[in-house]
C-alpha positions as a printed NumPy array, in Angstrom:
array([[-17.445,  -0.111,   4.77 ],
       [-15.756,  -3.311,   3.499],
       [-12.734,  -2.233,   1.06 ],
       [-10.81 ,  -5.484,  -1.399],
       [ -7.505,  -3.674,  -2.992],
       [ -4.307,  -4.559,  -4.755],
       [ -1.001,  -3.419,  -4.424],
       [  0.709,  -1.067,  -5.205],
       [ -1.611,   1.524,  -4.044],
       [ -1.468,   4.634,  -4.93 ],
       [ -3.414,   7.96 ,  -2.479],
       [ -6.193,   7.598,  -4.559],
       [ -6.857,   3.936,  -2.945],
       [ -6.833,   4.412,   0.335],
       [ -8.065,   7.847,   0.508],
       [-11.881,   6.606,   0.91 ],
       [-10.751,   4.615,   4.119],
       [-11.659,   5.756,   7.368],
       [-11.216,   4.211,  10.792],
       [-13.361,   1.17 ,  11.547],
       [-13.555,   0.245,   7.755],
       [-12.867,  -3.413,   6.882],
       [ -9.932,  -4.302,   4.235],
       [ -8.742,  -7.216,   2.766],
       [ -5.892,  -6.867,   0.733],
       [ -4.332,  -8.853,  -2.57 ],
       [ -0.716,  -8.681,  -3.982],
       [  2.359,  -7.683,  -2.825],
       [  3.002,  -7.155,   0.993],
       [  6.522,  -7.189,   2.274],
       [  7.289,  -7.933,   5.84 ],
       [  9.259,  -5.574,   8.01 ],
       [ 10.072,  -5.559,  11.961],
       [ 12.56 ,  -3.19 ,  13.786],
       [ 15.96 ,  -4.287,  12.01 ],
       [ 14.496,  -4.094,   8.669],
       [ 13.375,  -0.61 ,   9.503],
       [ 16.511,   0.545,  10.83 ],
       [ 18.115,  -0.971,   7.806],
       [ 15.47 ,   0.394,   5.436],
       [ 16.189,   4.44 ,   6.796],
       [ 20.189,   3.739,   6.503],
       [ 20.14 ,   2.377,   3.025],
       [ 20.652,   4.861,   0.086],
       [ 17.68 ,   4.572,  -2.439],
       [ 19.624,   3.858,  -5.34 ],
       [ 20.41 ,   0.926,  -3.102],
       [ 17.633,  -0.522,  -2.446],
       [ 16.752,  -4.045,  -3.728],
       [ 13.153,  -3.983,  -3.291],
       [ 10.968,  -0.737,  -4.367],
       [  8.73 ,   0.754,  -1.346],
       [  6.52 ,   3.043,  -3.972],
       [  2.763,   2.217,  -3.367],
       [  3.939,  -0.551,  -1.212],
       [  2.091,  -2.183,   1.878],
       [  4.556,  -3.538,   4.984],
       [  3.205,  -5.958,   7.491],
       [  4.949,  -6.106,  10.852],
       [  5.884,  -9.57 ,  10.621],
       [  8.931, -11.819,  11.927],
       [  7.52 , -14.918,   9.54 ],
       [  7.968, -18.469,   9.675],
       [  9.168, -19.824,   6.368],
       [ 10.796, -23.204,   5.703],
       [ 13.007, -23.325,   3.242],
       [ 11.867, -26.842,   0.609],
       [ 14.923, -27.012,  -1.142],
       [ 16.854, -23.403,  -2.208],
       [ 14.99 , -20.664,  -3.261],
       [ 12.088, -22.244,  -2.489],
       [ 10.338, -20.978,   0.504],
       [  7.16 , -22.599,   2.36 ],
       [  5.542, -19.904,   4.974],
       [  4.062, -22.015,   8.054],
       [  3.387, -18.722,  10.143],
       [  2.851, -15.141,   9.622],
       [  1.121, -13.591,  12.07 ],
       [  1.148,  -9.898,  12.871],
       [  3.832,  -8.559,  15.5  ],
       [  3.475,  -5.089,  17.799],
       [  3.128,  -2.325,  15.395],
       [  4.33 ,   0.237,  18.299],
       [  8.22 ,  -0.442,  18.44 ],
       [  8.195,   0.851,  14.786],
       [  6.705,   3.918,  16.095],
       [  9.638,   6.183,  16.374],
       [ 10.358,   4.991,  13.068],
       [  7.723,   5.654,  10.874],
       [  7.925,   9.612,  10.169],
       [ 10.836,   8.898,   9.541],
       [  9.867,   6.093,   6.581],
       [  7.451,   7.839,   5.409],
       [  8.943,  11.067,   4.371],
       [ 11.845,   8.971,   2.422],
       [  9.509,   6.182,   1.076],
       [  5.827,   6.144,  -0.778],
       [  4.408,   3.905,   1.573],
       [  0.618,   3.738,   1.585],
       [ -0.348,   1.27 ,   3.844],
       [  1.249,  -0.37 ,   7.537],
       [ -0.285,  -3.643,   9.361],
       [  0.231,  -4.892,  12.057],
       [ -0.939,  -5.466,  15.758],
       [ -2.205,  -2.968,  18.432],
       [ -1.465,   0.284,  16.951],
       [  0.866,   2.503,  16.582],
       [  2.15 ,   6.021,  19.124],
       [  2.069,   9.084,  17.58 ],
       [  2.362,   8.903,  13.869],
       [ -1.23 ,   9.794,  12.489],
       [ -0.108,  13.159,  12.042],
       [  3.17 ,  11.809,   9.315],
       [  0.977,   9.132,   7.934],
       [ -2.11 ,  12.394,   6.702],
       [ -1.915,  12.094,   3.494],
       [  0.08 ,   9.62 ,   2.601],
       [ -0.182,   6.305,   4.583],
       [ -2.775,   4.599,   6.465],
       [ -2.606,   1.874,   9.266],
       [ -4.337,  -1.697,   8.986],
       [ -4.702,  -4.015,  12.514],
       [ -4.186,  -7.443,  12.054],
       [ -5.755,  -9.906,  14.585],
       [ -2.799, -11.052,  17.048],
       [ -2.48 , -15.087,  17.294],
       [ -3.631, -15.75 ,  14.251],
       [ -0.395, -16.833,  12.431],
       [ -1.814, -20.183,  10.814],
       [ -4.752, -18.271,   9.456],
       [ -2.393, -15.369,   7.993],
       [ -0.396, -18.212,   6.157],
       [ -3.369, -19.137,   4.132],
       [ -3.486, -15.95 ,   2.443],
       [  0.09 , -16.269,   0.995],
       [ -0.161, -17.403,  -2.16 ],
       [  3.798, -17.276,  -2.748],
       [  6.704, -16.431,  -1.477],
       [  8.224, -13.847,  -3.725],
       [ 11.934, -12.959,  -2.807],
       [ 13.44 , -12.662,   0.789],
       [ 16.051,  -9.655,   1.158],
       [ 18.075,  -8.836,   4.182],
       [ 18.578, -12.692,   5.305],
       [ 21.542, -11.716,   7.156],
       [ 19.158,  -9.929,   9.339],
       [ 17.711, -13.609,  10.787],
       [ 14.78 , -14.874,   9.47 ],
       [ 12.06 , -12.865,  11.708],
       [ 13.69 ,  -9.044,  11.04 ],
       [ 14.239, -10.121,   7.27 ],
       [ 12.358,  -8.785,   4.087],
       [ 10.107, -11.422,   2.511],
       [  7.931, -10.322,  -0.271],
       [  5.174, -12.243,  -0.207],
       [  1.928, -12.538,  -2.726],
       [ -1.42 , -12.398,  -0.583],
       [ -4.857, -13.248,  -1.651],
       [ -7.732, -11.151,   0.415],
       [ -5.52 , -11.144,   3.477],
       [ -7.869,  -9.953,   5.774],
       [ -9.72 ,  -8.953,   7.864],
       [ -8.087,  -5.996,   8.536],
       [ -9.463,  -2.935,  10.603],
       [ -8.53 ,   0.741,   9.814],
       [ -6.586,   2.081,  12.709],
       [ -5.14 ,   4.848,  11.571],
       [ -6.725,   6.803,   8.467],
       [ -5.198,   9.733,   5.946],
       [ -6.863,  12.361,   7.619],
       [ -4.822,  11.568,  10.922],
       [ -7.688,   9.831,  12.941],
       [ -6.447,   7.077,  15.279],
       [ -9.   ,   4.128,  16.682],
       [ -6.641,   3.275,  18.9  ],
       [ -6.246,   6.977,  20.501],
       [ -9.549,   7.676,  20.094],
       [-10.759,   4.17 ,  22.459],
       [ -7.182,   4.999,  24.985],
       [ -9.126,   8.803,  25.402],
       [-12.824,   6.927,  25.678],
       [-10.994,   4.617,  28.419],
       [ -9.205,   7.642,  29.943],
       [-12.628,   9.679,  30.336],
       [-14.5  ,   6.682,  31.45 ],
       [-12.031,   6.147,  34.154],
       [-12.253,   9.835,  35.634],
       [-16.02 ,   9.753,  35.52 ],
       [-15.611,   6.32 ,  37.362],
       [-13.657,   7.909,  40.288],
       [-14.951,  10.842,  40.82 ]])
């Protein structure tokens, strides 16, 4: 199935996913590697300067130039290893309402926190310059002190996309699901 939603998402949204579905998403996304996690689960909620309900976080160290200040032109955004923010993501999700992750070649051991609550979207690696043209703006950038890459940009998107299901709400993983094919294959081969 091919799904177009908007953020914020609520359960009822991605609920219908399932693994293998196509998704192209419009909105809201904010970017968020391994610092900005870290800093994320440290920071009280009533501190927070961005709100994470319904919200969809691509792992993404962006390019963005900077025009003149305040004004922010992305040149790349392409998706970054989704696995480092593995240990992470219980973690995220039982403080935060977020529905939806992206990022790049899936993600160890967290279908069982994200049932329910969160599903996980792959993002073609290398394709950066093609990821930029679904930006439509660049919102707000929080966390700067962070570097560029690990900081928060909020970004408007226009049918970013294509983006494959890897992880769905009731816990099934693509990903583990083609590492156990692989695995089974490989016995049967040396036997």
């Amino acid at each position: 199935m091919e799904y177009h939603l908007k953020t914020p998402l609520s359960i009822e949204d991605i609920s219908p996913l399932r693994i293998g579905d196509i998704v192209y998403i419009s909105g809201k996304v904010l970017t968020a590697r391994d610092e900005a996690h870290k800093r994320i689960l440290e920071t009280p909620l009533e501190n927070m300067p961005f709100d994470l309900d319904g919200s969809t976080i691509y792992h993404c160290g962006p390019l963005i130039q900077e025009k003149e200040p305040g004004i922010w032109q992305p040149v790349a955004a392409g998706p970054t290893t989704s696995a480092r923010m593995s240990a992470m993501t219980p973690q995220l999700l039982k403080k935060h309402n977020v529905r939806m992750l992206i990022g790049k070649g899936g993600m160890d051991n967290v279908a069982d926190s994200m049932k329910g609550k969160c599903v996980y979207l792959a993002y073609t690696g290398g394709c950066a310059a093609l990821a930029v043209n679904s930006i439509t703006k660049v919102c707000d950038v929080h966390w700067l002190d962070l570097g560029m890459p690990e900081a928060i940009w909020v970004l408007e998107m226009n049918e970013f996309g294509p983006l494959v299901v890897g992880i769905d709400t009731g816990g099934e993983d693509l990903f583990r699901n083609i590492r156990e094919k692989v695995n089974e294959n490989l016995e049967k081969a040396l036997r």
